[in-house]
């Protein structure tokens, strides 16, 4: 009987250790998820330039305090030229690097945009800002 008791005790310790390890892993993954607060859609604007030098110039204008939509009208080379608005976009509808950068941004306003650094895709160089998340 002594063997069964010590066997049960060691099994119990082993189970406790597994449980604690499992909880630690679960805590870390849940903290990561709650910290990211993933969105399923974003209201996104961008400025697209084929050449790096033009994109850098546009980025500088925004950093100097010009409104995002005014810089987009002047510099962007795509159909979203009117203020750079792409509207609400969901995951999977954007090019990988663009999507990663866009979903990482905090929402901001046209007059005080929080923008991405230049993002290179097969379309060119993007400057991205997000107006909303849901």
GROMACS .gro file of N, CA and C in nm:
model
  402
    1UNK      N    1   0.080  -0.119   0.000
    1UNK     CA    2   0.000   0.000   0.000
    1UNK      C    3   0.085   0.125   0.000
    2UNK      N    4   0.199   0.120   0.064
    2UNK     CA    5   0.286   0.237   0.068
    2UNK      C    6   0.327   0.278  -0.072
    3UNK      N    7   0.353   0.179  -0.158
    3UNK     CA    8   0.391   0.209  -0.295
    3UNK      C    9   0.280   0.280  -0.371
    4UNK      N   10   0.156   0.239  -0.348
    4UNK     CA   11   0.045   0.303  -0.417
    4UNK      C   12   0.032   0.448  -0.373
    5UNK      N   13   0.048   0.474  -0.243
    5UNK     CA   14   0.035   0.611  -0.193
    5UNK      C   15   0.145   0.698  -0.252
    6UNK      N   16   0.270   0.650  -0.248
    6UNK     CA   17   0.378   0.732  -0.302
    6UNK      C   18   0.364   0.744  -0.453
    7UNK      N   19   0.313   0.639  -0.517
    7UNK     CA   20   0.288   0.645  -0.662
    7UNK      C   21   0.183   0.751  -0.692
    8UNK      N   22   0.077   0.755  -0.610
    8UNK     CA   23  -0.027   0.856  -0.629
    8UNK      C   24   0.026   0.995  -0.603
    9UNK      N   25   0.110   1.007  -0.502
    9UNK     CA   26   0.166   1.138  -0.469
    9UNK      C   27   0.251   1.190  -0.584
   10UNK      N   28   0.336   1.102  -0.641
   10UNK     CA   29   0.421   1.148  -0.750
   10UNK      C   30   0.337   1.177  -0.876
   11UNK      N   31   0.232   1.099  -0.897
   11UNK     CA   32   0.143   1.127  -1.011
   11UNK      C   33   0.075   1.260  -0.991
   12UNK      N   34   0.034   1.289  -0.868
   12UNK     CA   35  -0.034   1.415  -0.839
   12UNK      C   36   0.061   1.532  -0.863
   13UNK      N   37   0.187   1.519  -0.818
   13UNK     CA   38   0.285   1.626  -0.841
   13UNK      C   39   0.306   1.646  -0.990
   14UNK      N   40   0.316   1.539  -1.063
   14UNK     CA   41   0.336   1.546  -1.207
   14UNK      C   42   0.218   1.618  -1.273
   15UNK      N   43   0.095   1.585  -1.230
   15UNK     CA   44  -0.025   1.649  -1.284
   15UNK      C   45  -0.027   1.797  -1.250
   16UNK      N   46   0.013   1.832  -1.125
   16UNK     CA   47   0.016   1.972  -1.084
   16UNK      C   48   0.114   2.050  -1.171
   17UNK      N   49   0.231   1.993  -1.197
   17UNK     CA   50   0.331   2.060  -1.278
   17UNK      C   51   0.278   2.083  -1.419
   18UNK      N   52   0.217   1.981  -1.476
   18UNK     CA   53   0.161   1.995  -1.611
   18UNK      C   54   0.055   2.104  -1.612
   19UNK      N   55  -0.029   2.105  -1.511
   19UNK     CA   56  -0.136   2.203  -1.503
   19UNK      C   57  -0.079   2.344  -1.495
   20UNK      N   58   0.025   2.361  -1.410
   20UNK     CA   59   0.086   2.493  -1.396
   20UNK      C   60   0.152   2.535  -1.527
   21UNK      N   61   0.220   2.444  -1.592
   21UNK     CA   62   0.284   2.476  -1.720
   21UNK      C   63   0.178   2.513  -1.822
   22UNK      N   64   0.070   2.438  -1.825
   22UNK     CA   65  -0.039   2.467  -1.918
   22UNK      C   66  -0.097   2.605  -1.893
   23UNK      N   67  -0.117   2.640  -1.763
   23UNK     CA   68  -0.172   2.770  -1.730
   23UNK      C   69  -0.078   2.882  -1.771
   24UNK      N   70   0.050   2.863  -1.754
   24UNK     CA   71   0.147   2.966  -1.791
   24UNK      C   72   0.139   2.991  -1.941
   25UNK      N   73   0.136   2.886  -2.018
   25UNK     CA   74   0.126   2.900  -2.163
   25UNK      C   75  -0.004   2.969  -2.202
   26UNK      N   76  -0.113   2.927  -2.139
   26UNK     CA   77  -0.243   2.988  -2.169
   26UNK      C   78  -0.243   3.136  -2.134
   27UNK      N   79  -0.183   3.172  -2.017
   27UNK     CA   80  -0.176   3.313  -1.977
   27UNK      C   81  -0.100   3.395  -2.080
   28UNK      N   82   0.014   3.345  -2.125
   28UNK     CA   83   0.094   3.419  -2.222
   28UNK      C   84   0.018   3.439  -2.352
   29UNK      N   85  -0.046   3.335  -2.402
   29UNK     CA   86  -0.117   3.349  -2.529
   29UNK      C   87  -0.239   3.439  -2.514
   30UNK      N   88  -0.307   3.436  -2.401
   30UNK     CA   89  -0.423   3.523  -2.385
   30UNK      C   90  -0.380   3.668  -2.367
   31UNK      N   91  -0.266   3.692  -2.303
   31UNK     CA   92  -0.215   3.829  -2.291
   31UNK      C   93  -0.181   3.884  -2.428
   32UNK      N   94  -0.119   3.803  -2.511
   32UNK     CA   95  -0.084   3.846  -2.645
   32UNK      C   96  -0.207   3.881  -2.726
   33UNK      N   97  -0.309   3.800  -2.714
   33UNK     CA   98  -0.432   3.825  -2.789
   33UNK      C   99  -0.501   3.951  -2.739
   34UNK      N  100  -0.510   3.969  -2.608
   34UNK     CA  101  -0.578   4.087  -2.556
   34UNK      C  102  -0.496   4.214  -2.580
   35UNK      N  103  -0.364   4.203  -2.582
   35UNK     CA  104  -0.279   4.318  -2.606
   35UNK      C  105  -0.289   4.368  -2.749
   36UNK      N  106  -0.306   4.277  -2.845
   36UNK     CA  107  -0.315   4.314  -2.986
   36UNK      C  108  -0.451   4.368  -3.023
   37UNK      N  109  -0.555   4.323  -2.956
   37UNK     CA  110  -0.692   4.361  -2.989
   37UNK      C  111  -0.714   4.358  -3.140
   38UNK      N  112  -0.712   4.241  -3.199
   38UNK     CA  113  -0.720   4.230  -3.345
   38UNK      C  114  -0.850   4.285  -3.401
   39UNK      N  115  -0.839   4.349  -3.514
   39UNK     CA  116  -0.956   4.401  -3.584
   39UNK      C  117  -0.983   4.309  -3.703
   40UNK      N  118  -1.106   4.304  -3.745
   40UNK     CA  119  -1.138   4.227  -3.865
   40UNK      C  120  -1.143   4.318  -3.987
   41UNK      N  121  -1.159   4.449  -3.963
   41UNK     CA  122  -1.162   4.545  -4.074
   41UNK      C  123  -1.102   4.677  -4.029
   42UNK      N  124  -1.044   4.749  -4.125
   42UNK     CA  125  -0.989   4.882  -4.097
   42UNK      C  126  -1.033   4.979  -4.205
   43UNK      N  127  -1.052   5.104  -4.165
   43UNK     CA  128  -1.080   5.211  -4.261
   43UNK      C  129  -0.944   5.273  -4.292
   44UNK      N  130  -0.893   5.246  -4.411
   44UNK     CA  131  -0.754   5.276  -4.442
   44UNK      C  132  -0.740   5.377  -4.556
   45UNK      N  133  -0.636   5.459  -4.545
   45UNK     CA  134  -0.595   5.552  -4.650
   45UNK      C  135  -0.449   5.523  -4.681
   46UNK      N  136  -0.409   5.556  -4.804
   46UNK     CA  137  -0.268   5.540  -4.837
   46UNK      C  138  -0.227   5.639  -4.944
   47UNK      N  139  -0.099   5.654  -4.957
   47UNK     CA  140  -0.037   5.729  -5.066
   47UNK      C  141   0.054   5.629  -5.135
   48UNK      N  142   0.037   5.613  -5.264
   48UNK     CA  143   0.116   5.517  -5.341
   48UNK      C  144   0.202   5.592  -5.442
   49UNK      N  145   0.331   5.566  -5.438
   49UNK     CA  146   0.425   5.624  -5.534
   49UNK      C  147   0.510   5.512  -5.592
   50UNK      N  148   0.531   5.520  -5.722
   50UNK     CA  149   0.614   5.418  -5.787
   50UNK      C  150   0.760   5.433  -5.748
   51UNK      N  151   0.806   5.557  -5.734
   51UNK     CA  152   0.947   5.582  -5.704
   51UNK      C  153   0.968   5.612  -5.556
   52UNK      N  154   1.075   5.558  -5.502
   52UNK     CA  155   1.110   5.577  -5.361
   52UNK      C  156   1.129   5.725  -5.329
   53UNK      N  157   1.194   5.799  -5.419
   53UNK     CA  158   1.222   5.941  -5.393
   53UNK      C  159   1.094   6.022  -5.379
   54UNK      N  160   0.995   5.993  -5.461
   54UNK     CA  161   0.867   6.065  -5.453
   54UNK      C  162   0.793   6.028  -5.324
   55UNK      N  163   0.796   5.901  -5.286
   55UNK     CA  164   0.732   5.857  -5.162
   55UNK      C  165   0.799   5.921  -5.041
   56UNK      N  166   0.930   5.931  -5.045
   56UNK     CA  167   1.005   5.994  -4.935
   56UNK      C  168   0.968   6.141  -4.923
   57UNK      N  169   0.952   6.207  -5.036
   57UNK     CA  170   0.911   6.349  -5.037
   57UNK      C  171   0.771   6.365  -4.976
   58UNK      N  172   0.679   6.277  -5.012
   58UNK     CA  173   0.544   6.280  -4.957
   58UNK      C  174   0.546   6.256  -4.806
   59UNK      N  175   0.625   6.160  -4.762
   59UNK     CA  176   0.639   6.129  -4.620
   59UNK      C  177   0.690   6.251  -4.544
   60UNK      N  178   0.786   6.319  -4.601
   60UNK     CA  179   0.842   6.439  -4.539
   60UNK      C  180   0.737   6.549  -4.524
   61UNK      N  181   0.652   6.567  -4.625
   61UNK     CA  182   0.545   6.669  -4.621
   61UNK      C  183   0.449   6.641  -4.505
   62UNK      N  184   0.414   6.515  -4.486
   62UNK     CA  185   0.324   6.478  -4.377
   62UNK      C  186   0.393   6.503  -4.243
   63UNK      N  187   0.519   6.466  -4.233
   63UNK     CA  188   0.594   6.487  -4.109
   63UNK      C  189   0.612   6.635  -4.077
   64UNK      N  190   0.607   6.719  -4.179
   64UNK     CA  191   0.616   6.864  -4.159
   64UNK      C  192   0.482   6.923  -4.116
   65UNK      N  193   0.375   6.843  -4.117
   65UNK     CA  194   0.246   6.889  -4.068
   65UNK      C  195   0.137   6.906  -4.172
   66UNK      N  196   0.164   6.875  -4.298
   66UNK     CA  197   0.059   6.885  -4.398
   66UNK      C  198  -0.044   6.774  -4.378
   67UNK      N  199  -0.167   6.802  -4.414
   67UNK     CA  200  -0.276   6.706  -4.400
   67UNK      C  201  -0.254   6.586  -4.492
   68UNK      N  202  -0.284   6.467  -4.440
   68UNK     CA  203  -0.264   6.344  -4.516
   68UNK      C  204  -0.337   6.349  -4.650
   69UNK      N  205  -0.465   6.392  -4.649
   69UNK     CA  206  -0.542   6.390  -4.773
   69UNK      C  207  -0.488   6.489  -4.876
   70UNK      N  208  -0.433   6.602  -4.833
   70UNK     CA  209  -0.375   6.698  -4.928
   70UNK      C  210  -0.249   6.641  -4.992
   71UNK      N  211  -0.167   6.575  -4.912
   71UNK     CA  212  -0.045   6.513  -4.966
   71UNK      C  213  -0.084   6.399  -5.060
   72UNK      N  214  -0.187   6.323  -5.025
   72UNK     CA  215  -0.233   6.214  -5.111
   72UNK      C  216  -0.279   6.268  -5.247
   73UNK      N  217  -0.352   6.377  -5.246
   73UNK     CA  218  -0.399   6.437  -5.372
   73UNK      C  219  -0.283   6.480  -5.460
   74UNK      N  220  -0.179   6.529  -5.398
   74UNK     CA  221  -0.063   6.577  -5.474
   74UNK      C  222   0.031   6.466  -5.520
   75UNK      N  223   0.050   6.365  -5.437
   75UNK     CA  224   0.156   6.266  -5.463
   75UNK      C  225   0.108   6.127  -5.505
   76UNK      N  226  -0.010   6.084  -5.462
   76UNK     CA  227  -0.050   5.946  -5.486
   76UNK      C  228  -0.075   5.919  -5.634
   77UNK      N  229  -0.035   5.801  -5.678
   77UNK     CA  230  -0.042   5.765  -5.820
   77UNK      C  231  -0.142   5.653  -5.848
   78UNK      N  232  -0.247   5.643  -5.768
   78UNK     CA  233  -0.346   5.537  -5.791
   78UNK      C  234  -0.487   5.592  -5.787
   79UNK      N  235  -0.585   5.504  -5.796
   79UNK     CA  236  -0.725   5.545  -5.801
   79UNK      C  237  -0.773   5.608  -5.670
   80UNK      N  238  -0.701   5.589  -5.562
   80UNK     CA  239  -0.738   5.648  -5.433
   80UNK      C  240  -0.677   5.788  -5.417
   81UNK      N  241  -0.644   5.851  -5.528
   81UNK     CA  242  -0.578   5.981  -5.526
   81UNK      C  243  -0.660   6.087  -5.452
   82UNK      N  244  -0.791   6.077  -5.457
   82UNK     CA  245  -0.877   6.174  -5.388
   82UNK      C  246  -0.872   6.152  -5.237
   83UNK      N  247  -0.767   6.196  -5.175
   83UNK     CA  248  -0.751   6.183  -5.030
   83UNK      C  249  -0.691   6.052  -4.985
   84UNK      N  250  -0.665   5.962  -5.077
   84UNK     CA  251  -0.601   5.835  -5.043
   84UNK      C  252  -0.690   5.730  -4.982
   85UNK      N  253  -0.823   5.755  -4.977
   85UNK     CA  254  -0.912   5.662  -4.910
   85UNK      C  255  -0.933   5.533  -4.989
   86UNK      N  256  -0.914   5.421  -4.919
   86UNK     CA  257  -0.946   5.290  -4.974
   86UNK      C  258  -1.075   5.236  -4.912
   87UNK      N  259  -1.126   5.307  -4.811
   87UNK     CA  260  -1.247   5.264  -4.741
   87UNK      C  261  -1.219   5.151  -4.644
   88UNK      N  262  -1.325   5.080  -4.606
   88UNK     CA  263  -1.313   4.969  -4.512
   88UNK      C  264  -1.260   4.847  -4.585
   89UNK      N  265  -1.152   4.792  -4.532
   89UNK     CA  266  -1.089   4.674  -4.591
   89UNK      C  267  -1.081   4.565  -4.485
   90UNK      N  268  -1.102   4.440  -4.526
   90UNK     CA  269  -1.093   4.327  -4.434
   90UNK      C  270  -0.964   4.250  -4.461
   91UNK      N  271  -0.923   4.173  -4.362
   91UNK     CA  272  -0.802   4.089  -4.377
   91UNK      C  273  -0.818   3.997  -4.497
   92UNK      N  274  -0.707   3.980  -4.568
   92UNK     CA  275  -0.708   3.892  -4.684
   92UNK      C  276  -0.737   3.964  -4.815
   93UNK      N  277  -0.774   4.091  -4.808
   93UNK     CA  278  -0.806   4.168  -4.928
   93UNK      C  279  -0.692   4.263  -4.967
   94UNK      N  280  -0.582   4.258  -4.893
   94UNK     CA  281  -0.470   4.347  -4.917
   94UNK      C  282  -0.342   4.267  -4.936
   95UNK      N  283  -0.244   4.327  -5.001
   95UNK     CA  284  -0.113   4.265  -5.020
   95UNK      C  285  -0.048   4.248  -4.883
   96UNK      N  286   0.025   4.138  -4.863
   96UNK     CA  287   0.083   4.101  -4.733
   96UNK      C  288   0.150   4.210  -4.654
   97UNK      N  289   0.253   4.276  -4.710
   97UNK     CA  290   0.327   4.379  -4.636
   97UNK      C  291   0.238   4.498  -4.605
   98UNK      N  292   0.152   4.534  -4.698
   98UNK     CA  293   0.058   4.645  -4.678
   98UNK      C  294  -0.038   4.611  -4.565
   99UNK      N  295  -0.095   4.491  -4.570
   99UNK     CA  296  -0.189   4.446  -4.468
   99UNK      C  297  -0.125   4.443  -4.330
  100UNK      N  298  -0.006   4.388  -4.320
  100UNK     CA  299   0.064   4.380  -4.192
  100UNK      C  300   0.086   4.519  -4.133
  101UNK      N  301   0.133   4.611  -4.214
  101UNK     CA  302   0.158   4.748  -4.168
  101UNK      C  303   0.028   4.818  -4.130
  102UNK      N  304  -0.075   4.802  -4.211
  102UNK     CA  305  -0.202   4.870  -4.186
  102UNK      C  306  -0.269   4.822  -4.057
  103UNK      N  307  -0.273   4.691  -4.036
  103UNK     CA  308  -0.338   4.638  -3.916
  103UNK      C  309  -0.257   4.665  -3.789
  104UNK      N  310  -0.132   4.704  -3.803
  104UNK     CA  311  -0.048   4.736  -3.686
  104UNK      C  312  -0.064   4.882  -3.643
  105UNK      N  313  -0.129   4.965  -3.726
  105UNK     CA  314  -0.141   5.108  -3.696
  105UNK      C  315  -0.257   5.140  -3.603
  106UNK      N  316  -0.237   5.242  -3.522
  106UNK     CA  317  -0.340   5.296  -3.435
  106UNK      C  318  -0.423   5.394  -3.518
  107UNK      N  319  -0.554   5.394  -3.503
  107UNK     CA  320  -0.637   5.490  -3.577
  107UNK      C  321  -0.599   5.635  -3.543
  108UNK      N  322  -0.609   5.721  -3.645
  108UNK     CA  323  -0.575   5.861  -3.627
  108UNK      C  324  -0.659   5.946  -3.722
  109UNK      N  325  -0.632   6.077  -3.724
  109UNK     CA  326  -0.709   6.170  -3.807
  109UNK      C  327  -0.623   6.224  -3.921
  110UNK      N  328  -0.689   6.282  -4.021
  110UNK     CA  329  -0.618   6.336  -4.137
  110UNK      C  330  -0.521   6.448  -4.099
  111UNK      N  331  -0.561   6.530  -4.003
  111UNK     CA  332  -0.477   6.643  -3.962
  111UNK      C  333  -0.361   6.603  -3.872
  112UNK      N  334  -0.377   6.495  -3.798
  112UNK     CA  335  -0.270   6.444  -3.711
  112UNK      C  336  -0.255   6.294  -3.733
  113UNK      N  337  -0.210   6.256  -3.852
  113UNK     CA  338  -0.205   6.113  -3.884
  113UNK      C  339  -0.093   6.038  -3.815
  114UNK      N  340  -0.122   5.916  -3.778
  114UNK     CA  341  -0.019   5.822  -3.735
  114UNK      C  342   0.004   5.736  -3.858
  115UNK      N  343   0.123   5.746  -3.913
  115UNK     CA  344   0.149   5.683  -4.042
  115UNK      C  345   0.255   5.574  -4.030
  116UNK      N  346   0.253   5.488  -4.130
  116UNK     CA  347   0.354   5.383  -4.139
  116UNK      C  348   0.480   5.442  -4.199
  117UNK      N  349   0.592   5.377  -4.177
  117UNK     CA  350   0.709   5.411  -4.258
  117UNK      C  351   0.677   5.364  -4.401
  118UNK      N  352   0.763   5.391  -4.495
  118UNK     CA  353   0.737   5.346  -4.632
  118UNK      C  354   0.725   5.194  -4.635
  119UNK      N  355   0.621   5.147  -4.703
  119UNK     CA  356   0.596   5.003  -4.717
  119UNK      C  357   0.610   4.969  -4.865
  120UNK      N  358   0.704   4.880  -4.897
  120UNK     CA  359   0.729   4.840  -5.035
  120UNK      C  360   0.644   4.719  -5.071
  121UNK      N  361   0.569   4.730  -5.181
  121UNK     CA  362   0.496   4.616  -5.236
  121UNK      C  363   0.525   4.611  -5.385
  122UNK      N  364   0.467   4.516  -5.454
  122UNK     CA  365   0.487   4.508  -5.598
  122UNK      C  366   0.420   4.625  -5.672
  123UNK      N  367   0.337   4.704  -5.605
  123UNK     CA  368   0.273   4.821  -5.665
  123UNK      C  369   0.358   4.946  -5.653
  124UNK      N  370   0.449   4.948  -5.556
  124UNK     CA  371   0.533   5.064  -5.532
  124UNK      C  372   0.552   5.085  -5.383
  125UNK      N  373   0.565   5.213  -5.345
  125UNK     CA  374   0.588   5.250  -5.205
  125UNK      C  375   0.462   5.314  -5.148
  126UNK      N  376   0.419   5.266  -5.032
  126UNK     CA  377   0.297   5.315  -4.969
  126UNK      C  378   0.330   5.388  -4.839
  127UNK      N  379   0.251   5.492  -4.813
  127UNK     CA  380   0.244   5.554  -4.681
  127UNK      C  381   0.101   5.526  -4.637
  128UNK      N  382   0.085   5.465  -4.521
  128UNK     CA  383  -0.046   5.417  -4.479
  128UNK      C  384  -0.089   5.486  -4.351
  129UNK      N  385  -0.219   5.515  -4.342
  129UNK     CA  386  -0.279   5.558  -4.216
  129UNK      C  387  -0.415   5.489  -4.202
  130UNK      N  388  -0.459   5.472  -4.078
  130UNK     CA  389  -0.585   5.406  -4.048
  130UNK      C  390  -0.674   5.505  -3.973
  131UNK      N  391  -0.798   5.515  -4.020
  131UNK     CA  392  -0.894   5.605  -3.954
  131UNK      C  393  -0.984   5.534  -3.855
  132UNK      N  394  -1.003   5.404  -3.871
  132UNK     CA  395  -1.090   5.331  -3.780
  132UNK      C  396  -1.062   5.181  -3.785
  133UNK      N  397  -1.106   5.113  -3.677
  133UNK     CA  398  -1.090   4.967  -3.666
  133UNK      C  399  -1.220   4.910  -3.614
  134UNK      N  400  -1.252   4.793  -3.662
  134UNK     CA  401  -1.369   4.722  -3.607
  134UNK      C  402  -1.350   4.573  -3.619
   0.00000   0.00000   0.00000
